[in-house]
mmCIF file of C-alpha atoms in Angstrom:
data_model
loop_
_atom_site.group_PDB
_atom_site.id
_atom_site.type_symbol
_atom_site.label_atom_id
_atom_site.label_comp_id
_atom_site.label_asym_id
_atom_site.label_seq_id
_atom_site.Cartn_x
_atom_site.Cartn_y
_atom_site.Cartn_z
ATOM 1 C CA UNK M 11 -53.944 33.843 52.421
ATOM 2 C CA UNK M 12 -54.662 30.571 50.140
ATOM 3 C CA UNK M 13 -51.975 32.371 47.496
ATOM 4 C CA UNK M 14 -49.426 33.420 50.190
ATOM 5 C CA UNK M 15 -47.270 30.225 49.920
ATOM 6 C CA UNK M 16 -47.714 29.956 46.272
ATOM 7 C CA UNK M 17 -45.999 33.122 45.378
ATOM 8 C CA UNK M 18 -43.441 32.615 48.230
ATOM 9 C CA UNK M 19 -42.482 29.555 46.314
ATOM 10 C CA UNK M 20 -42.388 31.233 42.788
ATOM 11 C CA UNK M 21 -39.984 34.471 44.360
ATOM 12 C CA UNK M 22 -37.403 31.662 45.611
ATOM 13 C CA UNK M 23 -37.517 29.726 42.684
ATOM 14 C CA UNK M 24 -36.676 33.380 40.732
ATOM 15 C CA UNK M 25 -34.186 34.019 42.957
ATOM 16 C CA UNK M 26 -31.977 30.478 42.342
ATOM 17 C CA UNK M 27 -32.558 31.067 38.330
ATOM 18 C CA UNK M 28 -31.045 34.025 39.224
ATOM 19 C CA UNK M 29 -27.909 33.358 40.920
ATOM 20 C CA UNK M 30 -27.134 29.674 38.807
ATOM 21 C CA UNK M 31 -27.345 32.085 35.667
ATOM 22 C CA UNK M 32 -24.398 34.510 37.051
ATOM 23 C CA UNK M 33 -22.432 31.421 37.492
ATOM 24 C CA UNK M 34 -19.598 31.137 34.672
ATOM 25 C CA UNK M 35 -20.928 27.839 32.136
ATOM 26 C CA UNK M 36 -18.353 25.489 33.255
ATOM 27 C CA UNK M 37 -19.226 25.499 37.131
ATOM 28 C CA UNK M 38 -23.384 24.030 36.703
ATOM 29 C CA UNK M 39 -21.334 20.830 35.171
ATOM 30 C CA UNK M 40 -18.158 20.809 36.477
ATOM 31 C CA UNK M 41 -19.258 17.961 39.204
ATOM 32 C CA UNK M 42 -20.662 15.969 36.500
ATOM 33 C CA UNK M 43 -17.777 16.257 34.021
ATOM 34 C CA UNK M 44 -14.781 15.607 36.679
ATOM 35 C CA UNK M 45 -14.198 11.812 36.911
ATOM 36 C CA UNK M 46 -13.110 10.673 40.347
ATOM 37 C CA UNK M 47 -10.021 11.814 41.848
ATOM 38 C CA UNK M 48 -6.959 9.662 42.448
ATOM 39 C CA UNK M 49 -3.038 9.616 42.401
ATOM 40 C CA UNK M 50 -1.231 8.925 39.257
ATOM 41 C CA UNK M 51 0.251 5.211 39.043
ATOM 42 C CA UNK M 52 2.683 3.872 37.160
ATOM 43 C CA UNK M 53 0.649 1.948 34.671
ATOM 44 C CA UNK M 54 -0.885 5.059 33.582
ATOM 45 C CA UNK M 55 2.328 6.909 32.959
ATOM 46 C CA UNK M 56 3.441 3.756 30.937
ATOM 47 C CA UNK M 57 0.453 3.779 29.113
ATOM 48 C CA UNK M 58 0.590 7.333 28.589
ATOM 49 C CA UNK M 59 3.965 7.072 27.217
ATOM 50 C CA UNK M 60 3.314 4.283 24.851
ATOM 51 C CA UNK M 61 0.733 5.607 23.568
ATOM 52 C CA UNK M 62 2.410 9.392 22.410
ATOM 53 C CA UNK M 63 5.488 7.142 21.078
ATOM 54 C CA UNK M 64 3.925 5.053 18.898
ATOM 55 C CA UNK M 65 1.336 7.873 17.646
ATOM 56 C CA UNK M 66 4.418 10.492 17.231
ATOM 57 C CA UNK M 67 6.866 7.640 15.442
ATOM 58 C CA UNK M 68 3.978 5.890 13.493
ATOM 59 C CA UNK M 69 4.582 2.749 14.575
ATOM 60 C CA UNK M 70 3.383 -0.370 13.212
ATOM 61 C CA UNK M 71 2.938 -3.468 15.906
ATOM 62 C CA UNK M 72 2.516 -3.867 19.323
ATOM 63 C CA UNK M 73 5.037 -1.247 21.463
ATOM 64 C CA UNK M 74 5.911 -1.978 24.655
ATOM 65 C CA UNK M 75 7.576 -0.536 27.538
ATOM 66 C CA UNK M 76 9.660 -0.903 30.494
ATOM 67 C CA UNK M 77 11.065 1.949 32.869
ATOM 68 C CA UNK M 78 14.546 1.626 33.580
ATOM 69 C CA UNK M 79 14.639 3.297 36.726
ATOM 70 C CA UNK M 80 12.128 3.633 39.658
ATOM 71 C CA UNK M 81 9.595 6.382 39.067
ATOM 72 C CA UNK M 82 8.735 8.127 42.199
ATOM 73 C CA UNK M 83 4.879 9.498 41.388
ATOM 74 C CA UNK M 84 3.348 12.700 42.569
ATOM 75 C CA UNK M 85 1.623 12.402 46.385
ATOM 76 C CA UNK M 86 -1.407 14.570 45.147
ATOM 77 C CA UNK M 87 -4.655 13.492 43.336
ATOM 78 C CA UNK M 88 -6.595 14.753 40.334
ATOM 79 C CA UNK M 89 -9.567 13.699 38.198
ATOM 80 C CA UNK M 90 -7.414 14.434 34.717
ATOM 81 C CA UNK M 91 -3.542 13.174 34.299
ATOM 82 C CA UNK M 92 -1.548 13.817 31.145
ATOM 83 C CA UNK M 93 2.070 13.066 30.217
ATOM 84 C CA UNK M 94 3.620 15.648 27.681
ATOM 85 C CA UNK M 95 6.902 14.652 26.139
ATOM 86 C CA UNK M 96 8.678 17.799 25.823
ATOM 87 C CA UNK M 97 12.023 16.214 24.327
ATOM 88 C CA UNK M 98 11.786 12.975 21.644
ATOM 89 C CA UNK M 99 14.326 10.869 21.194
ATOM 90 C CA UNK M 100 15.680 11.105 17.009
ATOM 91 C CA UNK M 101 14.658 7.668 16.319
ATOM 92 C CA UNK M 102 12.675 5.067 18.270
ATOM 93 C CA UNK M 103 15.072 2.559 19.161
ATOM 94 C CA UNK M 104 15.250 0.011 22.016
ATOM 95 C CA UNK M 105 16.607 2.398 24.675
ATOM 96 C CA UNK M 106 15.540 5.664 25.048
ATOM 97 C CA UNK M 107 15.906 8.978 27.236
ATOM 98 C CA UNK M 108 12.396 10.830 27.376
ATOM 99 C CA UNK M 109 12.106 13.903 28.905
ATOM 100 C CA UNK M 110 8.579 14.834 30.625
ATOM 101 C CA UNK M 111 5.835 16.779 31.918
ATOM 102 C CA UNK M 112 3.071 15.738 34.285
ATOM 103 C CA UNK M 113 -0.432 17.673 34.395
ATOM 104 C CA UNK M 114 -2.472 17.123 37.322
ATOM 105 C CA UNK M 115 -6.060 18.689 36.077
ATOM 106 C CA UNK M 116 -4.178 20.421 33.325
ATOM 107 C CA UNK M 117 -1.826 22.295 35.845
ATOM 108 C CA UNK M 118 1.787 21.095 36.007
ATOM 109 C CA UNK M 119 2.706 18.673 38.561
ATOM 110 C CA UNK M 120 6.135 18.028 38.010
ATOM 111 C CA UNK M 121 9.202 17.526 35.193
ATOM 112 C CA UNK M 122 10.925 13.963 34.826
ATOM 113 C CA UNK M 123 13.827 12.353 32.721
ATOM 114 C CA UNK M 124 12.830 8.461 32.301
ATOM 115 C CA UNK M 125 15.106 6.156 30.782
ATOM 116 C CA UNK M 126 12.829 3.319 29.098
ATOM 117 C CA UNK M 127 13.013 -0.148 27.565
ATOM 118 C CA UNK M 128 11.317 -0.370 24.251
ATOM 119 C CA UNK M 129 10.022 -3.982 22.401
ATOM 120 C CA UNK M 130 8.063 -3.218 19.645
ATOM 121 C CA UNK M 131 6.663 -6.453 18.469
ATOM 122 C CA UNK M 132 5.552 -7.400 15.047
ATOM 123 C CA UNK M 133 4.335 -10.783 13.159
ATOM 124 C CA UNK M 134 7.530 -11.564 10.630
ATOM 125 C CA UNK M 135 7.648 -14.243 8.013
ATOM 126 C CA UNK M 136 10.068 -17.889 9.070
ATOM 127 C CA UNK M 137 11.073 -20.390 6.263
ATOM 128 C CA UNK M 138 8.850 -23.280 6.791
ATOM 129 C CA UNK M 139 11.618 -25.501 4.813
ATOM 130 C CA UNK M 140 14.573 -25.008 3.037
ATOM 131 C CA UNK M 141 14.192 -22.042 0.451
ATOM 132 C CA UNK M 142 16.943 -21.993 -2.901
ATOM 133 C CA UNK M 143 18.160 -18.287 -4.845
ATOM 134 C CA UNK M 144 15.906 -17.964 -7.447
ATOM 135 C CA UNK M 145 12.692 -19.259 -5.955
ATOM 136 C CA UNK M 146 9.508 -17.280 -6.578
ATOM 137 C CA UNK M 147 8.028 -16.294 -3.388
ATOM 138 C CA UNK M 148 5.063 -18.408 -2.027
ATOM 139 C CA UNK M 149 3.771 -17.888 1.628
ATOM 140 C CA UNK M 150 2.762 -21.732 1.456
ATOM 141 C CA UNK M 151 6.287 -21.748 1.926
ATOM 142 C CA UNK M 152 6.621 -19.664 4.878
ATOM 143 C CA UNK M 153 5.287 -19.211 8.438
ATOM 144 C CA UNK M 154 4.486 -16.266 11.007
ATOM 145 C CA UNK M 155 6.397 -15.561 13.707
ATOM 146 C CA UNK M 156 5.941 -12.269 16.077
ATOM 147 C CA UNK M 157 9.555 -11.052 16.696
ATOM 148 C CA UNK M 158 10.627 -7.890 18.299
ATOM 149 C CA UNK M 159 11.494 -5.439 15.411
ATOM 150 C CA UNK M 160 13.754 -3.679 17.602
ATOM 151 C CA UNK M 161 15.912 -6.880 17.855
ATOM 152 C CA UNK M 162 15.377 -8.426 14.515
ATOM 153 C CA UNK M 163 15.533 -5.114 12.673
ATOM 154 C CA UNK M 164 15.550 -6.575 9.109
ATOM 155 C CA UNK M 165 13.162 -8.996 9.984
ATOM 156 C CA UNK M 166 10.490 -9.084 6.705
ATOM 157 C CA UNK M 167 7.492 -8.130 8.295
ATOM 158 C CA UNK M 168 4.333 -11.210 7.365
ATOM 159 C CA UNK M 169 2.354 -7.865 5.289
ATOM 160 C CA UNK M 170 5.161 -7.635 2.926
ATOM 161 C CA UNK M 171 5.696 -10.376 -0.192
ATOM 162 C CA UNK M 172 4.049 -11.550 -3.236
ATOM 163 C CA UNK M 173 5.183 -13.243 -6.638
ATOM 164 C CA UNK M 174 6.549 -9.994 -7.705
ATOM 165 C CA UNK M 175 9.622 -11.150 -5.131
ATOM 166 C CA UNK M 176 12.307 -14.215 -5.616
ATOM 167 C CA UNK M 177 14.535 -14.997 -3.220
ATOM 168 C CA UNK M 178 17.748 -13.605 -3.470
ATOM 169 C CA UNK M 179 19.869 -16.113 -1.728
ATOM 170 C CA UNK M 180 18.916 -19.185 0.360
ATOM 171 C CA UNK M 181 17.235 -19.168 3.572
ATOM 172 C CA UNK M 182 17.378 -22.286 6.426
ATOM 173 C CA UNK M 183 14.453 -23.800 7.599
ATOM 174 C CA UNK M 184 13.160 -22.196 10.830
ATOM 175 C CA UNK M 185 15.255 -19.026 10.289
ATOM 176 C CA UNK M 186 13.568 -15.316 9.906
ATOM 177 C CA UNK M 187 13.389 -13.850 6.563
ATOM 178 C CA UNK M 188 15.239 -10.291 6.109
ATOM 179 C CA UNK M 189 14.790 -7.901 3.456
ATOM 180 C CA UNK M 190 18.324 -8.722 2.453
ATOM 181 C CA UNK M 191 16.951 -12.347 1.313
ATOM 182 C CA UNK M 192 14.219 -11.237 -1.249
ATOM 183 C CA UNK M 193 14.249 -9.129 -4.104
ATOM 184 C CA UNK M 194 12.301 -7.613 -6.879
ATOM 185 C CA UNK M 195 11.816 -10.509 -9.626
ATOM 186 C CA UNK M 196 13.214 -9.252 -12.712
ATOM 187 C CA UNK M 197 10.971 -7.839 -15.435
ATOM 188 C CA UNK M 198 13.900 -6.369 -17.383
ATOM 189 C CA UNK M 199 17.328 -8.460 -17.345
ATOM 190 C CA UNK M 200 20.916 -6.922 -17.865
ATOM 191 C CA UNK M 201 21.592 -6.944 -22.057
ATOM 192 C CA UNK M 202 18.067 -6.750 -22.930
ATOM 193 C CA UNK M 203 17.361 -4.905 -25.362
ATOM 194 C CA UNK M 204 13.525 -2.946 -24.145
ATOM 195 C CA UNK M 205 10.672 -0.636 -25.141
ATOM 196 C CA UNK M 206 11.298 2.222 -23.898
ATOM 197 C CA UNK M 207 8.282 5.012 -23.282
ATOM 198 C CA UNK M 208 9.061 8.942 -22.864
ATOM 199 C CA UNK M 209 6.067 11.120 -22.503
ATOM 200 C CA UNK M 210 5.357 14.502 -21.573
ATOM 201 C CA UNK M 211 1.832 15.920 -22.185
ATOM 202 C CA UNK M 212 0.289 15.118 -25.260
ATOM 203 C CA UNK M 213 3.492 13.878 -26.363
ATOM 204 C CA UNK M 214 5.011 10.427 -26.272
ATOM 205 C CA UNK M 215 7.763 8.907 -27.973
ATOM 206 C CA UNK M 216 8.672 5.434 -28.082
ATOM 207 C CA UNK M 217 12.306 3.757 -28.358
ATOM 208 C CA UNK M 218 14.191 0.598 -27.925
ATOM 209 C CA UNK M 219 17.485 0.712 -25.068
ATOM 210 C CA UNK M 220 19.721 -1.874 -24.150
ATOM 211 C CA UNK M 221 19.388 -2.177 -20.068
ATOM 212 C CA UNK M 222 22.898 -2.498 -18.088
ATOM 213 C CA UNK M 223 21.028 -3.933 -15.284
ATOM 214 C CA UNK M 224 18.434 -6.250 -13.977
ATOM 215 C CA UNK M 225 15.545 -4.477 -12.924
ATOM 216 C CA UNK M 226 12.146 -5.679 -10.894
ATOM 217 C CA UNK M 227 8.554 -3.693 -10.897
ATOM 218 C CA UNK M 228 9.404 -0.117 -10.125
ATOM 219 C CA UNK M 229 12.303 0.375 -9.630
ATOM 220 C CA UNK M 230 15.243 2.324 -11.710
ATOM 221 C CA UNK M 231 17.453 0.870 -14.125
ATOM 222 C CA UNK M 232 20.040 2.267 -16.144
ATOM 223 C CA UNK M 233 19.441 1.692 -20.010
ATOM 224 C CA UNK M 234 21.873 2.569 -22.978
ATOM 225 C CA UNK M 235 20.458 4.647 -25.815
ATOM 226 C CA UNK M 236 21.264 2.546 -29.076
ATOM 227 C CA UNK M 237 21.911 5.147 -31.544
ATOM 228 C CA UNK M 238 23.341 7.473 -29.255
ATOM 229 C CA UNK M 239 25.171 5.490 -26.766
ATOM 230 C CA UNK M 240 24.318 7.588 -23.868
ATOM 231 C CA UNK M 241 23.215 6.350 -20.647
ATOM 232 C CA UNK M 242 19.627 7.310 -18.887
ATOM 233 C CA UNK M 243 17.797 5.894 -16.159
ATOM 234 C CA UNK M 244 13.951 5.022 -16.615
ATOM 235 C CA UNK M 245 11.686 3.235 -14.206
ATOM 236 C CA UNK M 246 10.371 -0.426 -15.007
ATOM 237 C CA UNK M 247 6.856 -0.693 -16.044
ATOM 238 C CA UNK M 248 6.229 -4.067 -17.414
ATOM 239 C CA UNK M 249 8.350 -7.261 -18.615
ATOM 240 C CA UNK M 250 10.767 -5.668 -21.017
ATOM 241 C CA UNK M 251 8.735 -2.289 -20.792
ATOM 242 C CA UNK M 252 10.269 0.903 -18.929
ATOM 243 C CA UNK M 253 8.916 4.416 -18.872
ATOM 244 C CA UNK M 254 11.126 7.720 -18.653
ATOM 245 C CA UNK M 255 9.607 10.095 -16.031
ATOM 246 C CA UNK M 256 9.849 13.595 -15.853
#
């Protein structure tokens, strides 16, 4: 009698193994792995949206949005929401049409057209003082500012310049500096004559060109062969030093 209620305990205890293992894996956790249910606001759908723009566009800087239009949200609840943009806009710009579709627990909730308001905001170098043409560039001489790229789209963002830049023309104190304001600093100058370096494998030939335009670190110039008199392009390398590339 003393072992009755001992293996009455072990034959229930058999029988619930039993019947959790012939449930499917997902239902013993699926109360511990569903957050709390709730409707889906507005903030998240913003957030959501930010987030897939500046991911899919590779932005750099803070983006920011702002609907256009009242967004009327789904009545129901769910533990899971996610916003798939189905239709991109070509280029990120500071008004865009975004076509949408909301999951509710991975099931679809509903399809949306939201017209948004885009900032995307970025630190961008300011002339601390007056700056002349020709000056090398110095960031003693400059400031931050965070402008809104969008806005200011030539704005020279503060993780671009060094002394391999001049200024290209003169820029006001307290204005923003553009790309259009600095350029390479010349390594090669129109009329000089240059070393010029060809090589392909273990071979490498050396010449001297006259260049038929200034040139800064990298880029392309067009040089004149002296013997021959023909024209080639070769890419600067060095003060007076370019390199033909195959």
């Amino acid at each position: 009698m003393q072992n009755l209620p001992r293996r009455f305990s072990l034959s229930r205890l058999l029988l619930l193994v039993a019947s959790l293992s012939a449930l499917p894996p997902f239902s013993l956790f699926l109360h511990a792995e569903s957050g709390p249910v709730a409707p889906f606001t507005q903030d998240a759908l913003v957030g959501a949206l930010t987030r897939d723009l500046a991911a899919h566009f590779n932005l750099e800087g803070e983006l920011q949005l702002e609907l256009l239009r009242a967004w009327n949200p789904s009545s129901g609840v769910a533990s899971r929401w996610e916003v798939v943009i189905t239709e991109y806009p070509t280029v990120v710009a500071n008004a865009m049409l975004l076509r949408c579709r909301v999951l509710a627990d991975g099931v679809p909730s509903g399809e949306t057209t939201l017209t948004v308001r885009a900032n995307l905001w970025r630190d961008a170098w300011v002339a601390r003082q007056p700056l002349v043409n020709g000056a090398t560039f110095d960031p003693a001489l400059l400031e931050t500012r965070r402008v809104d790229v969008f806005r200011d789209r030539d704005a020279l963002p503060a993780t671009v310049g060094d002394q391999t830049f001049i200024f290209a023309r003169g820029v006001s104190a307290g204005r923003v500096v553009t790309w259009r304001d600095i350029s390479r600093r010349p390594l090669v100058r129109k009329g000089d004559v240059v070393e010029i370096t060809a090589a392909e494998g273990n071979l490498s030939v050396t010449m001297k060109a006259m260049a038929l335009q200034n040139g800064g670190q990298g880029e392309a110039v067009t040089f004149r062969n002296l013997e021959s008199r023909k024209d080639f392009t070769a890419f600067v390398i060095d003060e007076n030093r370019a390199q033909v590339r195959f």
